Amino acid sequence: MSASVIATSVLLESTDLRRGCSGSSDMVTPTVVSAPRLRVWLHRTTACLLLSASLGGCGSARGRHPPPEAIAESVQVVGMPSNVRDWGDRSSAILQQSLLGAAAQADRAFGMDVPIDGLAISGGGSYGAFSAGVLCGWTDSGTRPMFGTVTGVSVGAIIAPFAFLGPEYDERLEDMAKSATTDNLYRMRRWTEALTGDSVADTAPLRRFVQRYFDKEVLHAIAVEHHKGRRLFIATTNLDANRPVIWDLGAVAASGSPQALDLFRDIIMASAAVPVLFPPVYIDVECDGIVYDEMHVDGGVTSQVLLYGSAVSRHDVVRESSPNAPSATYYVIRNGKFATDWAPVRPRVLDIASRSISRIIQAQGVGDLWQVYAACRRDGLEFRLAFIPDEIALPTDPEFDTGVMADLFERGRTFAREGYPWRTEPPGLRSNGPYDEARPGPSGSGRGPTNPLCRAVYQHAGRP
């Protein structure tokens, strides 16, 4: 049962395990499943596991035909060209060539006004309403740039296409952020279904939600921008390979394939497929005429925010395409807080596991930001970070609540409209407090980090 507890706790792409203080439980609960409901499910599942052990099984899992490891590098997505994706943890000629081609396309489309800035939107479950509000408020302020590259992970993958398309889609973005509810995103399966299936929830409502907002008109608009040299990248995790995959959604949209819209939606669903809670998305691939299926889950399993990591050398792209290009800025919107909340923990397995994993995942999110920051330093990019202020009290009820999400949206909108104080460094560079540590003043000023590990990364990134 402890394995079930841990798996269910880790589901959080969003890394955002909500801190609960309901009654006397004083516990951290997973992002979408409340503690009482989770306990009932676990108790019933344990009973069925015992029955299953005695009877030799109580159902069968979904049949699969995964590609053998020997051909994992050779398979192609059915009906798609080979340039729509690649691994995200190694140097990628496909993604490198995409950005090289983008530079030439952008020169033709924009002339001297080529969009060079980038935007990354993290996961965060229902907290994603914050980033939607920031984008709309940024538009209101009149200072929102057109981004050359936009990336998204998990809920960030749902928001990123509209961030990519620009202010003309703010109304749709706001409607999406404020209309999401538990009922129109998923339903909990009966415990007998969950035991023999691949998730504890059914996401048929989420698929209808995605189909409603991502239609042929959106696909065409993204294809048009892709041909102008702008890029939209989304991350998933290939669970068979246990590796990140970066998808070029613009290339999917521009492929002209009859399968393009369905694949586009599948990728967004996969990036938001919180393991155990939501079912994986199975993507058909082929090699030598044989069709296989890959299992893809939440991109946040491997990284909670996406720049491009080791997949692309921006230095080489700039050197080969635009050696005189001005310095670009990479903006990151984190759908979460950095401060940790104090709460007494009951001496129970679920409470201890949830609380511990909450901290592990939060630390992983900070580490991901450090990787992005180091890549920015390496490639000469200015780094800017926005996040939910620590003083905002986030709800203890983990379900998707339209009132809570509308409030987060409006707070984000207000912050951005009034001029959000973007941070220039990730947390961990100062020793005065959880995030006071990362307030250096003007870019390039201030003392270095006092933490030895932070200092090592800081110096590796090219700063004395």
Tab-separated table of C-alpha atoms in Angstrom:
chain	number	residue	atom	x	y	z
A	1	MET	CA	0.000	0.000	0.000
A	2	SER	CA	2.885	2.379	0.665
A	3	ALA	CA	3.819	2.164	-3.036
A	4	SER	CA	0.300	3.272	-3.926
A	5	VAL	CA	0.557	6.159	-1.505
A	6	ILE	CA	3.868	7.309	-2.955
A	7	ALA	CA	2.757	6.939	-6.573
A	8	THR	CA	-0.436	8.852	-5.901
A	9	SER	CA	1.461	11.597	-4.112
A	10	VAL	CA	4.024	11.932	-6.871
A	11	LEU	CA	1.369	12.427	-9.450
A	12	LEU	CA	1.859	15.952	-9.270
A	13	GLU	CA	3.380	17.296	-12.231
A	14	SER	CA	2.656	20.408	-10.911
A	15	THR	CA	4.857	19.668	-8.180
A	16	ASP	CA	2.268	21.552	-6.356
A	17	LEU	CA	1.045	19.437	-3.522
A	18	ARG	CA	-1.417	21.586	-1.693
A	19	ARG	CA	-0.936	22.054	1.971
A	20	GLY	CA	-4.059	20.944	3.770
A	21	CYS	CA	-5.188	21.894	7.256
A	22	SER	CA	-8.663	20.387	7.213
A	23	GLY	CA	-9.879	19.572	10.690
A	24	SER	CA	-7.190	17.828	12.666
A	25	SER	CA	-5.545	16.105	9.738
A	26	ASP	CA	-2.922	18.816	9.157
A	27	MET	CA	-1.679	17.114	6.053
A	28	VAL	CA	-0.489	17.715	2.548
A	29	THR	CA	-2.827	16.265	-0.085
A	30	PRO	CA	-2.163	15.554	-3.738
A	31	THR	CA	-3.124	18.256	-6.142
A	32	VAL	CA	-6.443	16.930	-7.252
A	33	VAL	CA	-7.488	14.151	-4.878
A	34	SER	CA	-8.600	15.054	-1.369
A	35	ALA	CA	-7.242	13.053	1.544
A	36	PRO	CA	-10.557	11.432	2.583
A	37	ARG	CA	-11.304	10.325	-0.982
A	38	LEU	CA	-7.742	9.045	-1.387
A	39	ARG	CA	-7.926	7.021	1.847
A	40	VAL	CA	-11.205	5.399	0.816
A	41	TRP	CA	-9.731	4.532	-2.572
A	42	LEU	CA	-6.561	3.127	-0.996
A	43	HIS	CA	-8.474	1.012	1.512
A	44	ARG	CA	-10.694	-0.446	-1.166
A	45	THR	CA	-7.730	-1.010	-3.458
A	46	THR	CA	-5.832	-2.802	-0.708
A	47	ALA	CA	-8.807	-5.082	-0.124
A	48	CYS	CA	-8.981	-5.905	-3.817
A	49	LEU	CA	-5.218	-6.464	-3.973
A	50	LEU	CA	-5.527	-9.058	-1.238
A	51	LEU	CA	-8.444	-10.663	-3.048
A	52	SER	CA	-6.525	-10.491	-6.299
A	53	ALA	CA	-3.554	-12.245	-4.730
A	54	SER	CA	-5.739	-15.035	-3.491
A	55	LEU	CA	-7.642	-15.464	-6.742
A	56	GLY	CA	-4.727	-14.971	-9.102
A	57	GLY	CA	-5.928	-11.625	-10.454
A	58	CYS	CA	-9.158	-9.633	-10.687
A	59	GLY	CA	-8.994	-8.158	-14.163
A	60	SER	CA	-6.656	-7.394	-17.008
A	61	ALA	CA	-4.792	-4.237	-17.935
A	62	ARG	CA	-4.947	-2.497	-21.301
A	63	GLY	CA	-3.213	-4.451	-24.033
A	64	ARG	CA	-0.061	-2.838	-25.399
A	65	HIS	CA	2.458	-3.190	-28.198
A	66	PRO	CA	5.416	-0.988	-27.133
A	67	PRO	CA	8.388	-0.688	-29.481
A	68	PRO	CA	11.408	-2.813	-28.524
A	69	GLU	CA	14.311	-0.863	-27.080
A	70	ALA	CA	16.458	-1.780	-30.086
A	71	ILE	CA	14.272	0.286	-32.448
A	72	ALA	CA	13.284	3.088	-30.061
A	73	GLU	CA	15.530	5.508	-31.969
A	74	SER	CA	14.055	4.528	-35.336
A	75	VAL	CA	10.294	4.722	-34.831
A	76	GLN	CA	8.316	7.587	-36.368
A	77	VAL	CA	4.942	8.977	-35.375
A	78	VAL	CA	2.312	7.510	-37.669
A	79	GLY	CA	1.314	9.924	-40.426
A	80	MET	CA	3.877	12.565	-39.447
A	81	PRO	CA	7.206	13.786	-40.824
A	82	SER	CA	10.311	13.011	-38.768
A	83	ASN	CA	10.831	16.611	-37.620
A	84	VAL	CA	7.972	16.895	-35.122
A	85	ARG	CA	9.849	15.689	-32.028
A	86	ASP	CA	13.062	14.431	-30.473
A	87	TRP	CA	14.510	13.423	-27.126
A	88	GLY	CA	14.946	16.314	-24.726
A	89	ASP	CA	17.970	14.987	-22.839
A	90	ARG	CA	20.572	14.943	-25.607
A	91	SER	CA	21.795	17.085	-28.473
A	92	SER	CA	19.097	17.105	-31.143
A	93	ALA	CA	19.873	17.726	-34.804
A	94	ILE	CA	16.111	17.899	-35.470
A	95	LEU	CA	15.441	20.704	-32.989
A	96	GLN	CA	18.687	22.474	-33.877
A	97	GLN	CA	17.687	22.496	-37.538
A	98	SER	CA	14.213	23.722	-36.610
A	99	LEU	CA	15.681	26.792	-34.913
A	100	LEU	CA	18.127	27.406	-37.748
A	101	GLY	CA	15.243	27.318	-40.205
A	102	ALA	CA	13.232	29.562	-37.905
A	103	ALA	CA	15.874	32.293	-38.076
A	104	ALA	CA	15.693	32.447	-41.874
A	105	GLN	CA	11.890	32.358	-41.857
A	106	ALA	CA	11.676	35.120	-39.247
A	107	ASP	CA	14.038	37.360	-41.208
A	108	ARG	CA	11.737	37.102	-44.220
A	109	ALA	CA	8.547	37.590	-42.200
A	110	PHE	CA	9.586	40.322	-39.769
A	111	GLY	CA	12.639	42.047	-41.220
A	112	MET	CA	14.254	44.173	-38.522
A	113	ASP	CA	11.528	43.364	-35.972
A	114	VAL	CA	12.257	39.675	-35.517
A	115	PRO	CA	10.782	38.413	-32.226
A	116	ILE	CA	13.698	37.094	-30.205
A	117	ASP	CA	12.397	36.711	-26.644
A	118	GLY	CA	11.263	33.381	-25.206
A	119	LEU	CA	8.630	32.314	-22.692
A	120	ALA	CA	8.399	29.145	-20.574
A	121	ILE	CA	5.252	28.245	-18.615
A	122	SER	CA	5.567	25.668	-15.840
A	123	GLY	CA	3.147	23.094	-14.558
A	124	GLY	CA	1.009	23.743	-11.503
A	125	GLY	CA	-2.427	22.167	-11.824
A	126	SER	CA	-5.217	24.618	-11.043
A	127	TYR	CA	-2.572	27.218	-10.156
A	128	GLY	CA	-2.092	27.576	-13.927
A	129	ALA	CA	-4.800	30.239	-13.798
A	130	PHE	CA	-2.091	32.537	-12.426
A	131	SER	CA	0.018	32.424	-15.601
A	132	ALA	CA	-3.086	32.973	-17.745
A	133	GLY	CA	-3.813	36.107	-15.719
A	134	VAL	CA	-0.211	37.307	-16.006
A	135	LEU	CA	-0.377	37.023	-19.798
A	136	CYS	CA	-3.654	38.950	-20.034
A	137	GLY	CA	-2.437	41.639	-17.627
A	138	TRP	CA	0.791	41.883	-19.593
A	139	THR	CA	-1.317	42.648	-22.646
A	140	ASP	CA	-3.233	45.305	-20.679
A	141	SER	CA	0.044	46.986	-19.738
A	142	GLY	CA	1.011	47.373	-23.385
A	143	THR	CA	4.447	45.824	-22.812
A	144	ARG	CA	3.875	42.162	-23.695
A	145	PRO	CA	6.344	41.111	-26.393
A	146	MET	CA	5.743	38.803	-29.309
A	147	PHE	CA	7.730	35.713	-28.394
A	148	GLY	CA	9.972	33.928	-30.815
A	149	THR	CA	9.775	30.726	-28.777
A	150	VAL	CA	7.155	29.533	-26.285
A	151	THR	CA	7.369	26.324	-24.247
A	152	GLY	CA	4.963	24.624	-21.864
A	153	VAL	CA	4.843	21.676	-19.483
A	154	SER	CA	1.689	20.076	-18.045
A	155	VAL	CA	-0.883	22.820	-17.417
A	156	GLY	CA	1.685	25.092	-19.068
A	157	ALA	CA	1.212	23.010	-22.223
A	158	ILE	CA	-2.486	23.910	-22.213
A	159	ILE	CA	-1.752	27.627	-21.817
A	160	ALA	CA	1.305	27.864	-24.096
A	161	PRO	CA	-0.501	27.727	-27.481
A	162	PHE	CA	-2.552	30.815	-26.598
A	163	ALA	CA	0.496	32.570	-25.164
A	164	PHE	CA	2.170	31.778	-28.493
A	165	LEU	CA	-0.703	33.132	-30.600
A	166	GLY	CA	-0.742	36.409	-28.697
A	167	PRO	CA	-3.228	38.945	-27.328
A	168	GLU	CA	-5.867	38.121	-29.941
A	169	TYR	CA	-6.490	34.917	-27.985
A	170	ASP	CA	-6.587	36.443	-24.489
A	171	GLU	CA	-10.368	36.184	-24.302
A	172	ARG	CA	-10.231	32.471	-25.044
A	173	LEU	CA	-7.403	32.058	-22.538
A	174	GLU	CA	-9.379	33.812	-19.817
A	175	ASP	CA	-12.481	31.763	-20.530
A	176	MET	CA	-10.463	28.560	-20.356
A	177	ALA	CA	-8.780	29.532	-17.065
A	178	LYS	CA	-12.037	30.493	-15.385
A	179	SER	CA	-14.260	27.695	-16.681
A	180	ALA	CA	-12.154	24.660	-15.690
A	181	THR	CA	-13.782	22.589	-12.949
A	182	THR	CA	-13.231	19.125	-11.571
A	183	ASP	CA	-16.412	17.929	-13.286
A	184	ASN	CA	-15.336	19.107	-16.751
A	185	LEU	CA	-11.784	17.767	-16.404
A	186	TYR	CA	-12.096	14.274	-14.948
A	187	ARG	CA	-14.211	11.825	-12.987
A	188	MET	CA	-12.939	9.338	-10.421
A	189	ARG	CA	-13.267	5.724	-11.545
A	190	ARG	CA	-14.811	3.032	-9.417
A	191	TRP	CA	-12.066	1.404	-7.386
A	192	THR	CA	-12.486	-1.858	-9.270
A	193	GLU	CA	-11.933	-0.014	-12.579
A	194	ALA	CA	-8.907	1.812	-11.231
A	195	LEU	CA	-7.304	-1.373	-9.980
A	196	THR	CA	-7.386	-3.046	-13.390
A	197	GLY	CA	-6.755	0.094	-15.453
A	198	ASP	CA	-3.994	2.653	-15.936
A	199	SER	CA	-5.337	5.481	-13.749
A	200	VAL	CA	-7.676	6.303	-10.894
A	201	ALA	CA	-9.525	8.912	-12.972
A	202	ASP	CA	-11.188	9.048	-16.366
A	203	THR	CA	-10.174	12.099	-18.426
A	204	ALA	CA	-12.868	11.895	-21.098
A	205	PRO	CA	-14.163	15.282	-19.818
A	206	LEU	CA	-10.661	16.775	-20.186
A	207	ARG	CA	-10.457	15.531	-23.770
A	208	ARG	CA	-13.757	17.271	-24.559
A	209	PHE	CA	-12.378	20.391	-22.858
A	210	VAL	CA	-9.234	20.256	-25.013
A	211	GLN	CA	-11.280	19.650	-28.175
A	212	ARG	CA	-13.413	22.681	-27.383
A	213	TYR	CA	-10.492	25.092	-27.132
A	214	PHE	CA	-8.048	23.590	-29.630
A	215	ASP	CA	-9.890	23.419	-32.931
A	216	LYS	CA	-8.935	23.614	-36.603
A	217	GLU	CA	-8.810	27.409	-36.477
A	218	VAL	CA	-6.214	27.331	-33.658
A	219	LEU	CA	-4.216	24.661	-35.492
A	220	HIS	CA	-4.147	26.796	-38.652
A	221	ALA	CA	-3.138	29.937	-36.737
A	222	ILE	CA	-0.220	28.087	-35.124
A	223	ALA	CA	0.867	26.733	-38.524
A	224	VAL	CA	0.898	30.278	-39.931
A	225	GLU	CA	3.124	31.517	-37.096
A	226	HIS	CA	5.388	28.494	-37.468
A	227	HIS	CA	5.983	29.416	-41.117
A	228	LYS	CA	6.987	32.892	-39.890
A	229	GLY	CA	9.826	31.370	-37.887
A	230	ARG	CA	8.245	31.247	-34.446
A	231	ARG	CA	8.407	28.033	-32.436
A	232	LEU	CA	6.068	26.305	-29.950
A	233	PHE	CA	7.603	23.432	-27.962
A	234	ILE	CA	5.795	21.145	-25.512
A	235	ALA	CA	7.332	18.478	-23.249
A	236	THR	CA	6.023	15.013	-22.446
A	237	THR	CA	7.653	12.030	-20.767
A	238	ASN	CA	8.015	8.772	-22.685
A	239	LEU	CA	7.481	6.398	-19.797
A	240	ASP	CA	8.732	3.329	-21.658
A	241	ALA	CA	12.092	5.023	-22.208
A	242	ASN	CA	11.787	7.105	-19.008
A	243	ARG	CA	13.020	10.115	-20.967
A	244	PRO	CA	11.739	13.593	-21.857
A	245	VAL	CA	10.420	14.263	-25.350
A	246	ILE	CA	10.243	17.743	-26.881
A	247	TRP	CA	7.468	18.193	-29.435
A	248	ASP	CA	7.498	20.916	-32.074
A	249	LEU	CA	3.766	21.683	-32.118
A	250	GLY	CA	4.202	24.206	-34.907
A	251	ALA	CA	5.704	21.488	-37.080
A	252	VAL	CA	2.761	19.239	-36.223
A	253	ALA	CA	0.292	21.989	-37.140
A	254	ALA	CA	2.140	22.807	-40.367
A	255	SER	CA	2.558	19.180	-41.452
A	256	GLY	CA	-0.628	19.101	-43.503
A	257	SER	CA	-1.317	15.612	-42.153
A	258	PRO	CA	-4.942	14.542	-41.618
A	259	GLN	CA	-3.797	13.336	-38.193
A	260	ALA	CA	-2.350	16.719	-37.200
A	261	LEU	CA	-5.243	17.988	-35.083
A	262	ASP	CA	-5.693	14.705	-33.220
A	263	LEU	CA	-1.954	14.444	-32.531
A	264	PHE	CA	-1.821	18.088	-31.422
A	265	ARG	CA	-4.547	17.395	-28.865
A	266	ASP	CA	-2.930	14.116	-27.800
A	267	ILE	CA	0.368	15.870	-27.050
A	268	ILE	CA	-1.364	18.458	-24.873
A	269	MET	CA	-3.290	15.710	-23.091
A	270	ALA	CA	-0.076	13.735	-22.583
A	271	SER	CA	1.851	16.679	-21.173
A	272	ALA	CA	-0.907	17.127	-18.575
A	273	ALA	CA	-1.363	13.400	-17.841
A	274	VAL	CA	-0.440	13.305	-14.154
A	275	PRO	CA	0.733	9.685	-13.612
A	276	VAL	CA	-1.575	7.391	-11.671
A	277	LEU	CA	-4.288	10.042	-11.404
A	278	PHE	CA	-4.749	10.535	-15.176
A	279	PRO	CA	-4.333	7.840	-17.827
A	280	PRO	CA	-1.261	7.956	-20.062
A	281	VAL	CA	-1.692	8.932	-23.695
A	282	TYR	CA	-0.703	6.188	-26.125
A	283	ILE	CA	0.836	7.540	-29.326
A	284	ASP	CA	1.071	5.299	-32.380
A	285	VAL	CA	4.508	4.994	-33.957
A	286	GLU	CA	5.812	2.744	-36.695
A	287	CYS	CA	8.980	1.145	-37.953
A	288	ASP	CA	9.325	-1.035	-41.057
A	289	GLY	CA	5.572	-1.088	-41.494
A	290	ILE	CA	4.844	-2.346	-37.960
A	291	VAL	CA	2.778	-0.091	-35.678
A	292	TYR	CA	3.622	0.194	-31.989
A	293	ASP	CA	2.320	2.386	-29.176
A	294	GLU	CA	4.384	4.640	-26.898
A	295	MET	CA	3.183	5.536	-23.408
A	296	HIS	CA	3.426	9.287	-22.723
A	297	VAL	CA	2.706	11.051	-19.436
A	298	ASP	CA	3.142	14.437	-17.810
A	299	GLY	CA	6.208	16.356	-18.945
A	300	GLY	CA	6.667	17.447	-15.333
A	301	VAL	CA	7.856	13.943	-14.451
A	302	THR	CA	11.203	14.796	-16.044
A	303	SER	CA	11.193	18.620	-15.861
A	304	GLN	CA	8.732	21.133	-14.467
A	305	VAL	CA	9.790	23.882	-16.843
A	306	LEU	CA	11.250	23.638	-20.347
A	307	LEU	CA	13.911	25.761	-21.978
A	308	TYR	CA	15.756	23.466	-24.330
A	309	GLY	CA	18.407	22.031	-22.064
A	310	SER	CA	20.991	19.923	-23.826
A	311	ALA	CA	18.831	19.427	-26.929
A	312	VAL	CA	19.878	22.671	-28.617
A	313	SER	CA	22.910	24.920	-28.667
A	314	ARG	CA	21.543	28.416	-29.047
A	315	HIS	CA	25.096	29.690	-29.376
A	316	ASP	CA	25.533	27.625	-32.545
A	317	VAL	CA	22.158	28.746	-33.896
A	318	VAL	CA	23.009	32.417	-33.400
A	319	ARG	CA	26.525	31.987	-34.799
A	320	GLU	CA	25.255	30.304	-37.961
A	321	SER	CA	22.136	32.393	-38.569
A	322	SER	CA	22.248	35.774	-36.799
A	323	PRO	CA	25.709	36.555	-35.421
A	324	ASN	CA	24.749	40.201	-34.810
A	325	ALA	CA	21.427	39.461	-33.132
A	326	PRO	CA	20.711	41.522	-29.990
A	327	SER	CA	20.554	39.845	-26.608
A	328	ALA	CA	17.251	38.088	-25.966
A	329	THR	CA	15.287	37.665	-22.736
A	330	TYR	CA	13.834	34.383	-21.538
A	331	TYR	CA	10.777	34.754	-19.317
A	332	VAL	CA	9.647	31.965	-16.986
A	333	ILE	CA	6.227	31.926	-15.307
A	334	ARG	CA	6.120	29.474	-12.423
A	335	ASN	CA	2.599	28.477	-11.382
A	336	GLY	CA	3.417	28.104	-7.724
A	337	LYS	CA	5.031	29.617	-4.654
A	338	PHE	CA	8.518	29.120	-3.252
A	339	ALA	CA	7.813	29.508	0.450
A	340	THR	CA	7.269	26.371	2.482
A	341	ASP	CA	4.395	26.294	4.963
A	342	TRP	CA	4.766	25.050	8.508
A	343	ALA	CA	2.270	22.365	9.527
A	344	PRO	CA	2.366	19.614	12.164
A	345	VAL	CA	2.376	16.153	10.575
A	346	ARG	CA	0.465	13.240	12.027
A	347	PRO	CA	2.422	9.986	12.562
A	348	ARG	CA	0.685	8.266	9.642
A	349	VAL	CA	2.210	6.823	6.459
A	350	LEU	CA	0.052	8.896	4.108
A	351	ASP	CA	0.733	12.134	5.977
A	352	ILE	CA	4.500	11.556	6.176
A	353	ALA	CA	4.776	10.430	2.546
A	354	SER	CA	2.734	13.354	1.231
A	355	ARG	CA	4.615	15.945	3.263
A	356	SER	CA	8.026	14.534	2.316
A	357	ILE	CA	7.262	14.170	-1.380
A	358	SER	CA	5.814	17.685	-1.424
A	359	ARG	CA	9.191	19.016	-0.332
A	360	ILE	CA	11.129	16.805	-2.754
A	361	ILE	CA	9.058	17.985	-5.699
A	362	GLN	CA	9.300	21.625	-4.662
A	363	ALA	CA	13.082	21.315	-4.477
A	364	GLN	CA	13.105	19.653	-7.897
A	365	GLY	CA	11.211	22.625	-9.298
A	366	VAL	CA	13.841	25.003	-7.945
A	367	GLY	CA	16.549	22.795	-9.449
A	368	ASP	CA	14.818	22.974	-12.840
A	369	LEU	CA	14.884	26.765	-12.620
A	370	TRP	CA	18.598	26.619	-11.896
A	371	GLN	CA	19.123	24.576	-15.056
A	372	VAL	CA	17.204	27.146	-17.089
A	373	TYR	CA	19.179	29.959	-15.478
A	374	ALA	CA	22.500	28.231	-16.196
A	375	ALA	CA	21.489	27.720	-19.842
A	376	CYS	CA	20.563	31.412	-20.088
A	377	ARG	CA	23.932	32.423	-18.679
A	378	ARG	CA	25.708	30.047	-21.052
A	379	ASP	CA	23.848	31.321	-24.110
A	380	GLY	CA	23.828	35.033	-23.313
A	381	LEU	CA	20.113	35.281	-22.508
A	382	GLU	CA	18.620	37.563	-19.883
A	383	PHE	CA	16.659	35.545	-17.300
A	384	ARG	CA	13.335	36.765	-15.886
A	385	LEU	CA	11.106	34.902	-13.417
A	386	ALA	CA	7.520	35.420	-12.215
A	387	PHE	CA	5.791	33.286	-9.569
A	388	ILE	CA	2.843	33.342	-7.192
A	389	PRO	CA	3.801	35.631	-4.291
A	390	ASP	CA	4.404	33.766	-1.059
A	391	GLU	CA	1.953	35.939	0.855
A	392	ILE	CA	-1.000	34.656	-1.186
A	393	ALA	CA	-2.864	32.000	0.778
A	394	LEU	CA	-3.556	29.109	-1.567
A	395	PRO	CA	-6.612	26.946	-0.843
A	396	THR	CA	-6.435	23.720	1.110
A	397	ASP	CA	-9.180	22.129	-1.006
A	398	PRO	CA	-7.253	20.531	-3.857
A	399	GLU	CA	-10.084	20.342	-6.377
A	400	PHE	CA	-10.463	22.663	-9.360
A	401	ASP	CA	-12.639	25.482	-8.044
A	402	THR	CA	-13.777	28.207	-10.453
A	403	GLY	CA	-13.864	30.812	-7.690
A	404	VAL	CA	-10.300	30.079	-6.598
A	405	MET	CA	-9.029	29.951	-10.172
A	406	ALA	CA	-10.789	33.197	-11.070
A	407	ASP	CA	-9.149	34.833	-8.045
A	408	LEU	CA	-5.679	33.574	-9.039
A	409	PHE	CA	-6.280	34.744	-12.608
A	410	GLU	CA	-7.262	38.246	-11.480
A	411	ARG	CA	-4.315	38.484	-9.096
A	412	GLY	CA	-1.943	37.522	-11.888
A	413	ARG	CA	-3.596	40.006	-14.205
A	414	THR	CA	-3.322	42.823	-11.666
A	415	PHE	CA	0.338	42.085	-10.938
A	416	ALA	CA	1.248	42.159	-14.631
A	417	ARG	CA	-0.921	45.169	-15.490
A	418	GLU	CA	0.779	47.205	-12.780
A	419	GLY	CA	4.252	46.072	-13.825
A	420	TYR	CA	5.319	42.725	-12.390
A	421	PRO	CA	8.744	42.895	-10.640
A	422	TRP	CA	10.385	40.120	-12.651
A	423	ARG	CA	13.232	38.443	-10.765
A	424	THR	CA	16.571	38.214	-12.508
A	425	GLU	CA	17.882	35.128	-10.706
A	426	PRO	CA	16.412	31.907	-9.306
A	427	PRO	CA	15.970	31.351	-5.564
A	428	GLY	CA	19.034	30.368	-3.591
A	429	LEU	CA	21.457	33.202	-4.336
A	430	ARG	CA	21.096	35.017	-1.027
A	431	SER	CA	20.963	33.918	2.605
A	432	ASN	CA	18.266	36.157	4.088
A	433	GLY	CA	15.094	34.206	3.328
A	434	PRO	CA	13.321	31.795	0.993
A	435	TYR	CA	13.134	34.251	-1.864
A	436	ASP	CA	14.804	37.382	-0.572
A	437	GLU	CA	17.915	35.452	-1.551
A	438	ALA	CA	17.108	36.030	-5.209
A	439	ARG	CA	16.641	39.784	-5.275
A	440	PRO	CA	19.908	41.109	-6.643
A	441	GLY	CA	18.866	44.516	-7.922
A	442	PRO	CA	19.864	45.438	-11.485
A	443	SER	CA	20.921	42.550	-13.680
A	444	GLY	CA	24.592	41.848	-13.217
A	445	SER	CA	24.891	43.523	-9.823
A	446	GLY	CA	24.977	42.151	-6.298
A	447	ARG	CA	27.125	39.609	-4.563
A	448	GLY	CA	27.315	35.952	-5.439
A	449	PRO	CA	25.541	33.127	-3.608
A	450	THR	CA	26.586	32.120	-0.123
A	451	ASN	CA	25.387	28.528	-0.472
A	452	PRO	CA	28.384	26.443	-1.707
A	453	LEU	CA	26.316	24.348	-4.138
A	454	CYS	CA	24.598	27.437	-5.538
A	455	ARG	CA	27.984	29.135	-5.881
A	456	ALA	CA	29.355	26.184	-7.857
A	457	VAL	CA	26.418	26.286	-10.285
A	458	TYR	CA	26.631	30.082	-10.395
A	459	GLN	CA	30.301	29.989	-11.406
A	460	HIS	CA	29.685	27.161	-13.877
A	461	ALA	CA	27.089	29.399	-15.513
A	462	GLY	CA	29.794	31.964	-16.183
A	463	ARG	CA	29.437	34.406	-13.324
A	464	PRO	CA	32.295	35.128	-10.873
